[in-house]
XYZ file of C-alpha atoms in Angstrom:
526
model
C -33.256 38.378 101.753
C -32.732 36.788 105.011
C -29.913 33.848 105.253
C -31.182 30.107 105.363
C -29.450 29.352 108.546
C -27.006 26.162 108.596
C -28.930 22.780 108.979
C -28.692 18.443 108.942
C -30.945 17.116 107.077
C -32.437 13.034 107.171
C -32.009 10.631 103.792
C -33.613 7.732 104.646
C -36.349 4.802 102.987
C -39.865 5.746 104.846
C -41.281 2.991 107.620
C -44.415 1.130 107.347
C -47.729 2.769 108.235
C -48.340 4.055 111.310
C -44.761 3.825 112.469
C -42.683 7.340 110.339
C -44.109 11.078 112.241
C -45.777 13.866 110.084
C -46.677 17.228 109.983
C -49.555 16.482 111.503
C -48.056 14.762 114.357
C -45.457 16.180 115.434
C -48.014 18.953 116.047
C -50.510 17.167 117.834
C -47.279 15.489 119.920
C -46.272 19.610 121.391
C -50.480 20.454 121.826
C -50.231 16.815 124.229
C -46.555 17.677 125.668
C -47.876 21.647 126.512
C -51.368 19.853 127.784
C -50.029 17.659 130.134
C -51.742 14.604 128.217
C -48.707 12.108 128.775
C -50.245 9.087 127.516
C -50.962 10.590 124.030
C -47.401 12.246 124.142
C -45.926 8.655 124.271
C -47.810 7.013 121.370
C -45.490 9.521 119.745
C -42.518 9.104 121.396
C -42.551 5.424 121.269
C -42.700 4.676 117.045
C -39.841 4.073 115.362
C -40.182 7.095 113.106
C -39.834 9.611 116.188
C -36.696 7.753 117.506
C -35.937 8.392 113.828
C -35.918 12.274 114.170
C -34.406 11.919 117.654
C -31.055 10.684 116.607
C -31.305 13.237 113.576
C -31.077 15.607 116.100
C -28.535 14.450 117.985
C -26.196 13.629 115.712
C -27.112 18.079 114.073
C -26.526 18.979 117.948
C -23.036 17.049 117.406
C -21.957 18.477 114.651
C -23.121 22.104 116.069
C -26.171 22.357 114.027
C -29.441 24.577 115.108
C -31.651 22.809 112.948
C -32.165 19.829 110.951
C -34.895 19.005 108.154
C -36.911 15.146 107.643
C -39.598 14.826 104.629
C -41.795 13.253 107.181
C -42.346 15.933 109.607
C -41.506 18.855 107.835
C -43.791 18.689 104.670
C -47.717 19.841 105.314
C -48.563 16.928 102.757
C -52.192 19.075 103.810
C -51.445 21.495 101.531
C -50.700 20.318 97.723
C -48.853 23.495 96.679
C -46.321 23.113 99.969
C -45.685 19.404 98.732
C -45.442 20.591 94.707
C -42.664 23.319 96.581
C -41.172 20.905 98.316
C -40.963 17.617 95.665
C -39.476 20.531 93.286
C -37.220 21.818 95.444
C -35.339 18.985 97.240
C -32.505 18.774 94.762
C -31.609 21.922 96.072
C -32.266 21.311 100.071
C -30.173 18.361 99.540
C -27.752 19.768 97.414
C -27.550 23.176 100.386
C -27.579 21.179 103.308
C -24.396 21.281 106.104
C -24.808 17.350 105.841
C -26.820 14.816 105.000
C -27.144 11.829 106.800
C -28.323 8.837 105.164
C -29.599 6.241 108.222
C -29.047 2.494 107.455
C -29.448 -0.414 109.176
C -27.963 -3.486 106.818
C -25.507 -1.209 104.304
C -25.162 -2.803 101.132
C -28.631 -5.123 101.276
C -30.054 -1.935 102.062
C -33.747 -1.081 100.155
C -32.236 2.622 100.371
C -30.495 1.993 97.445
C -33.537 0.841 95.457
C -35.772 3.792 96.271
C -36.539 6.277 93.761
C -36.210 9.415 95.979
C -32.602 8.592 97.265
C -30.543 8.686 94.043
C -30.999 12.461 94.597
C -30.505 12.075 97.910
C -27.233 10.543 96.788
C -26.006 12.602 94.141
C -27.506 16.126 95.274
C -25.375 16.762 99.191
C -21.820 17.936 99.315
C -21.280 15.960 102.545
C -22.769 12.857 103.036
C -22.783 10.302 106.056
C -23.955 6.635 105.955
C -25.153 5.768 110.022
C -26.670 2.160 111.289
C -29.728 1.714 113.186
C -27.422 3.059 116.456
C -26.492 6.303 114.561
C -23.059 4.770 114.976
C -20.587 6.657 112.159
C -20.189 3.953 108.931
C -18.420 6.516 107.117
C -18.244 10.005 104.960
C -18.549 9.975 101.476
C -16.531 12.802 101.039
C -13.053 11.067 103.247
C -13.419 7.980 102.713
C -12.780 6.300 99.031
C -13.412 3.066 99.651
C -17.036 3.519 100.972
C -17.473 5.918 97.870
C -15.909 2.216 95.737
C -18.296 0.557 97.403
C -20.972 2.922 96.594
C -20.368 2.795 93.325
C -20.607 -1.208 93.037
C -23.771 -1.244 94.512
C -25.367 1.632 91.915
C -23.456 1.475 88.746
C -23.073 5.456 89.409
C -19.396 6.349 88.672
C -17.673 7.463 91.339
C -16.829 11.259 90.032
C -20.381 11.912 90.485
C -20.363 10.310 94.043
C -17.865 13.130 94.560
C -18.801 16.193 93.279
C -18.716 16.278 89.340
C -21.284 17.833 87.628
C -24.451 16.033 87.136
C -24.576 17.264 83.355
C -21.160 15.692 82.213
C -22.818 12.786 82.504
C -25.864 12.514 79.451
C -29.316 11.756 79.923
C -29.622 8.028 79.484
C -26.801 7.386 81.881
C -28.204 9.534 84.601
C -31.763 7.799 83.726
C -29.797 4.820 84.163
C -29.071 5.184 87.497
C -32.804 5.243 88.154
C -33.075 1.841 86.435
C -33.347 -0.573 89.299
C -34.905 2.032 91.530
C -38.710 1.619 92.620
C -41.313 4.314 94.060
C -44.326 3.495 95.473
C -46.533 5.183 93.445
C -45.921 5.256 89.718
C -45.652 8.870 89.228
C -42.805 9.308 91.736
C -40.454 7.417 89.755
C -40.659 11.253 87.824
C -41.162 13.652 89.970
C -37.918 11.768 91.996
C -35.937 13.035 89.192
C -36.675 16.443 88.862
C -33.839 17.795 90.233
C -30.645 15.656 88.680
C -32.007 17.031 85.752
C -32.918 20.203 86.913
C -36.206 20.610 85.434
C -39.025 21.971 87.344
C -43.052 20.187 86.592
C -46.359 20.381 88.437
C -47.905 17.534 89.998
C -50.433 14.836 88.662
C -51.402 12.322 91.239
C -53.038 9.894 89.453
C -52.012 9.937 85.644
C -49.583 7.191 86.667
C -47.438 6.596 83.659
C -47.855 10.132 81.646
C -45.839 11.715 84.763
C -42.185 10.159 83.662
C -42.724 11.102 79.548
C -43.894 14.153 80.740
C -40.516 14.344 82.100
C -38.980 13.199 79.081
C -40.553 16.526 77.493
C -39.860 19.139 79.789
C -35.991 17.077 79.716
C -36.284 17.734 75.355
C -37.309 20.838 75.879
C -34.182 21.808 77.734
C -31.842 20.261 75.808
C -30.431 19.220 72.369
C -29.396 15.334 73.945
C -30.253 13.185 72.144
C -30.107 10.024 74.499
C -32.759 10.907 75.831
C -34.270 8.539 72.795
C -31.659 5.890 73.189
C -33.141 3.417 75.671
C -33.724 -0.174 74.467
C -31.737 -2.943 73.957
C -28.756 -3.749 72.143
C -27.835 -4.922 69.167
C -23.828 -5.760 68.954
C -24.466 -7.166 65.293
C -23.061 -4.923 62.183
C -25.488 -3.610 59.754
C -25.386 -6.814 57.290
C -26.068 -9.355 59.720
C -29.118 -8.371 61.095
C -32.013 -10.122 61.397
C -35.311 -8.430 59.482
C -36.873 -11.159 58.859
C -39.285 -10.354 62.250
C -41.941 -7.801 62.585
C -40.488 -5.694 65.875
C -44.099 -3.791 67.572
C -44.434 -0.588 67.218
C -43.465 2.083 69.435
C -43.284 5.882 70.889
C -39.900 7.212 70.541
C -40.144 8.108 74.080
C -39.743 5.350 77.341
C -42.273 4.004 79.644
C -39.586 4.537 82.629
C -36.189 4.708 84.050
C -35.641 0.722 83.223
C -35.959 1.298 79.412
C -32.940 2.460 80.609
C -31.106 -0.516 82.299
C -28.584 -0.709 79.637
C -27.411 2.756 78.748
C -25.366 3.346 81.800
C -21.815 3.968 79.533
C -23.682 6.472 77.113
C -21.305 9.304 76.061
C -22.985 12.776 74.635
C -21.057 12.500 71.071
C -19.851 16.480 71.316
C -18.601 16.242 67.259
C -21.957 15.388 65.839
C -23.720 18.902 66.128
C -19.918 20.140 63.956
C -21.074 21.085 60.431
C -24.619 21.128 61.756
C -27.186 23.728 61.009
C -30.481 23.014 62.338
C -30.513 22.022 65.585
C -33.808 20.947 65.893
C -35.627 19.632 68.841
C -38.388 19.545 69.927
C -41.509 18.436 71.493
C -44.606 18.804 69.271
C -48.413 17.950 69.218
C -47.552 15.169 66.694
C -44.495 13.730 68.571
C -41.348 14.797 68.921
C -39.409 16.975 66.203
C -35.252 16.538 65.842
C -32.707 17.535 63.121
C -31.012 13.888 62.758
C -28.372 11.935 59.821
C -31.536 9.448 58.549
C -30.548 6.106 56.482
C -34.015 5.276 54.263
C -34.769 2.121 53.282
C -31.304 0.382 54.433
C -33.172 -2.951 53.767
C -34.871 -3.735 50.634
C -38.234 -3.898 50.537
C -38.814 -3.655 54.518
C -39.762 0.428 54.662
C -36.995 0.385 57.567
C -34.955 4.099 57.936
C -32.119 4.227 60.336
C -31.984 6.994 62.748
C -28.595 8.373 64.044
C -28.414 9.894 67.265
C -25.496 12.065 69.202
C -24.204 9.231 71.247
C -21.818 7.086 71.199
C -21.111 3.846 73.786
C -17.957 3.794 75.876
C -16.611 0.388 74.351
C -17.018 2.015 70.694
C -16.520 5.779 70.413
C -16.885 5.900 66.584
C -19.743 3.994 66.228
C -23.458 6.196 66.966
C -25.876 4.321 68.821
C -28.820 4.330 66.161
C -32.828 3.460 66.601
C -35.144 2.150 63.784
C -37.684 3.504 62.500
C -40.627 2.811 60.442
C -43.260 5.386 58.607
C -45.798 6.855 61.375
C -49.856 6.764 61.110
C -49.201 10.714 59.241
C -46.949 9.441 56.812
C -45.228 11.346 54.431
C -47.069 14.259 54.491
C -45.227 17.863 53.784
C -46.955 20.196 56.516
C -44.310 22.264 57.278
C -45.860 23.038 60.979
C -46.003 19.596 61.412
C -42.156 18.892 60.669
C -43.093 15.735 58.556
C -42.459 13.677 57.462
C -42.810 11.531 60.981
C -41.672 7.960 62.400
C -42.544 5.539 64.530
C -39.716 3.599 66.764
C -39.763 -0.195 65.570
C -38.910 -2.119 67.588
C -36.562 -1.970 71.572
C -32.635 -2.689 69.319
C -30.326 -0.121 69.519
C -27.635 0.015 66.873
C -24.730 1.538 66.595
C -22.776 1.802 63.218
C -19.639 -0.159 61.650
C -17.940 -0.075 58.870
C -18.732 1.436 56.103
C -19.443 4.923 57.065
C -23.435 5.485 56.617
C -22.265 8.171 53.847
C -21.627 5.456 52.162
C -25.183 4.279 51.100
C -25.489 7.062 48.581
C -28.630 8.537 48.186
C -30.147 6.285 51.317
C -28.283 8.126 53.502
C -30.007 11.671 55.088
C -27.610 14.689 56.386
C -29.031 17.210 58.750
C -32.846 16.065 58.445
C -35.739 17.040 60.348
C -38.019 14.185 61.315
C -40.803 13.942 63.423
C -41.227 10.755 65.480
C -43.994 9.361 67.688
C -44.710 10.053 70.625
C -46.646 7.155 71.531
C -49.044 4.613 69.454
C -52.255 5.991 70.212
C -52.420 8.246 67.644
C -55.638 6.955 65.583
C -57.998 10.496 65.871
C -54.918 12.154 64.337
C -54.902 9.808 61.942
C -58.020 9.826 60.531
C -58.137 13.442 60.843
C -55.072 14.238 58.151
C -55.788 11.441 56.034
C -56.934 12.887 52.646
C -60.513 12.165 51.048
C -58.853 11.958 47.985
C -56.630 9.226 48.892
C -56.430 5.487 47.712
C -59.208 2.744 49.178
C -59.979 -0.409 48.950
C -62.812 -2.277 51.043
C -63.264 -5.392 51.767
C -65.350 -7.555 52.803
C -64.389 -10.357 54.545
C -67.772 -13.217 54.608
C -69.510 -14.492 57.202
C -68.147 -16.771 59.755
C -64.737 -15.706 59.152
C -61.608 -14.020 61.049
C -59.341 -11.868 59.268
C -55.697 -11.304 60.947
C -53.663 -8.963 59.352
C -49.844 -10.611 59.159
C -48.191 -7.388 57.403
C -48.860 -4.175 55.841
C -46.940 -2.308 53.309
C -45.074 0.959 55.033
C -47.065 3.476 52.374
C -50.590 1.642 53.741
C -53.172 1.825 56.709
C -55.599 -0.821 57.772
C -58.892 0.053 59.400
C -60.859 -1.811 61.045
C -64.482 -0.475 62.523
C -66.565 -2.360 65.553
C -68.665 -0.244 65.463
C -70.327 -0.479 62.423
C -73.510 -3.786 62.782
C -73.262 -6.526 60.464
C -70.195 -5.308 58.755
C -66.585 -7.747 58.678
C -64.541 -5.293 56.864
C -61.428 -3.572 56.376
C -60.540 -0.774 54.584
C -57.330 -0.165 53.314
C -55.681 3.287 52.121
C -52.008 4.490 50.887
C -50.734 6.856 52.809
C -50.335 10.597 50.669
C -46.456 10.766 49.458
C -46.103 6.821 49.696
C -45.195 4.690 46.569
C -46.049 1.308 46.652
C -44.025 0.139 43.629
C -42.323 -3.396 44.177
C -39.096 -2.669 45.988
C -37.194 -5.348 45.094
C -37.565 -8.450 42.315
C -39.065 -10.853 45.592
C -41.523 -12.062 44.674
C -42.919 -12.759 48.068
C -43.308 -9.358 48.592
C -46.265 -7.967 49.355
C -48.777 -5.138 49.906
C -49.694 -6.275 52.431
C -50.774 -10.125 53.912
C -54.048 -11.479 55.098
C -54.644 -15.017 56.866
C -58.580 -15.938 56.717
C -59.815 -18.437 58.773
C -63.296 -19.942 59.505
C -65.092 -19.938 62.683
C -64.469 -23.431 64.531
C -68.018 -24.968 63.310
C -66.732 -25.023 59.571
C -64.157 -26.956 57.627
C -62.452 -24.928 55.450
C -60.411 -21.968 55.952
C -58.320 -19.460 53.179
C -54.746 -17.651 52.970
C -54.945 -14.266 50.909
C -51.328 -13.455 49.541
C -51.858 -9.835 48.139
C -48.779 -8.513 46.105
C -47.925 -5.081 44.310
C -47.013 -3.819 41.365
C -44.974 -0.963 40.471
C -48.301 1.625 40.581
C -46.563 4.999 42.036
C -49.663 6.110 43.516
C -52.075 2.433 43.831
C -54.739 3.547 41.807
C -54.932 0.169 41.051
C -53.606 -3.067 42.486
C -52.968 -6.722 41.498
C -54.293 -8.899 43.771
C -53.969 -12.311 43.875
C -56.003 -14.713 46.017
C -54.556 -17.774 46.481
C -57.707 -19.810 48.027
C -57.166 -23.391 49.886
C -60.255 -25.338 50.327
C -59.239 -28.264 53.038
C -62.445 -30.433 54.197
C -61.042 -32.442 57.157
C -62.499 -36.543 57.158
C -61.907 -38.268 60.136
C -59.190 -40.690 57.536
C -58.732 -38.581 54.881
C -57.969 -35.022 53.620
C -58.641 -33.552 50.345
C -57.350 -30.449 48.327
C -58.125 -28.586 45.523
C -56.726 -25.255 44.934
C -57.766 -22.001 42.523
C -56.339 -18.970 41.538
C -58.006 -15.795 41.033
C -56.889 -12.564 39.403
C -58.499 -9.174 39.985
C -58.049 -5.980 39.046
C -59.552 -3.353 41.802
C -59.721 -0.080 40.834
C -59.185 3.450 42.974
C -62.870 3.405 45.672
C -63.269 -0.499 44.475
C -64.637 -3.006 46.818
C -64.155 -6.855 46.472
C -66.956 -9.898 48.531
C -65.073 -12.625 49.797
C -67.555 -15.594 49.765
C -66.572 -19.289 51.155
C -67.808 -20.617 47.561
C -66.862 -17.907 44.850
C -64.978 -14.789 45.174
C -66.131 -11.984 43.256
C -65.136 -8.061 42.525
C -67.241 -4.722 41.892
C -65.664 -2.050 40.200
C -67.374 0.733 42.305
C -66.689 4.142 40.384
């Protein structure tokens, strides 16, 4: 096998369009020199990018190296195969270089510390030296401890990793946090620039946008048991019993949208003791989401149906407190299909939770150790949701009267509400119970609802209604006790007249309720 010669490699940020010298430009420059076309050759040599190439080559010669590699002119970007190979190999090329030259003008405020691609160029080389715009040496990382401290302060990367500690000693979330404040011109590149840092390979698909970062996370999960990749979000330092559960966090997929989601994860560590005694170390990507084995606390707050999932990581400040994320039942519910690895959840909000005393195991039967669950990668799973709904599941159809607008304020975790805008002339809601879920009232709170709807008339009308629906303790939702409380308000210039009625209906399986402006009726459609 041919031995690769020693070489210098340049780490830099690209100049404005037209200033860099590309692979094609360099070929054209050499052809112009060979033909004696000095004016054409000069059009390349006057560019700032050409001066950058000359400076890099001069330093290489001073270091007694015959070769230098610069990404602008050493990759033929006309070939997608060559570009893909270069990007997937970039980290190794920087790691294998004899010396890496960091080209910079204003050190601490430099763009070099905010660009996505330069992160791997900072971490990969064994010998990295920084130069100013006149190619005067600023300092060498392997010789100047103060320079390492300065760069650590700028980048929030611990000095040990700047001095060559294996990147695998940092959990996934910590490494992601190093990229949280970096940017790339193309959205795909924020993922592609991290391939070497996580030692993964994947094909390049320019045009896929932020889906590239999803693919990166899936590739990382496929070769690690590190749960910290799921520990993105905002820290919530309050103890469990002090949390505000009255708010309604948004449903999210379990994967992050970008490295910025890991900004709070700089001091996260992998808890290796988490896996002691675990017989199931499942952590895989499936069509329905991310399947993992973890410790789960079900229904930790009465009536909300939320769960906490304990991950295999902790913060340096609180090593006894493992990071947890909040979950709620996903669109596939508690289906027991073994191949899919149910139950399925979605992430409930962006908060990261750390448990404290008492230990979660003291919560009794709600605490499940080493449980296999699936968490949806994203919430755009309506097609899967419809495909897995059993035709025999309980369903209620609510037809909303004309000239009214219905807003869904709350839905029980065991229920799903669907609308169909493609049904002409229909303003209706289909209310489903997911198989395996109970809608029995979980607490004695009289204000706990199966679902809560708010009905407004259009601006042309002068009345509005508020519909409150609460459950009774029937396991399979074949029946619902529905209390509809209507407040008709006639808006007059000088006075407001209020009238109030309350109706109680028993709606059977397959029932249809018609809500009209003047009357409210129930039709049993069995």
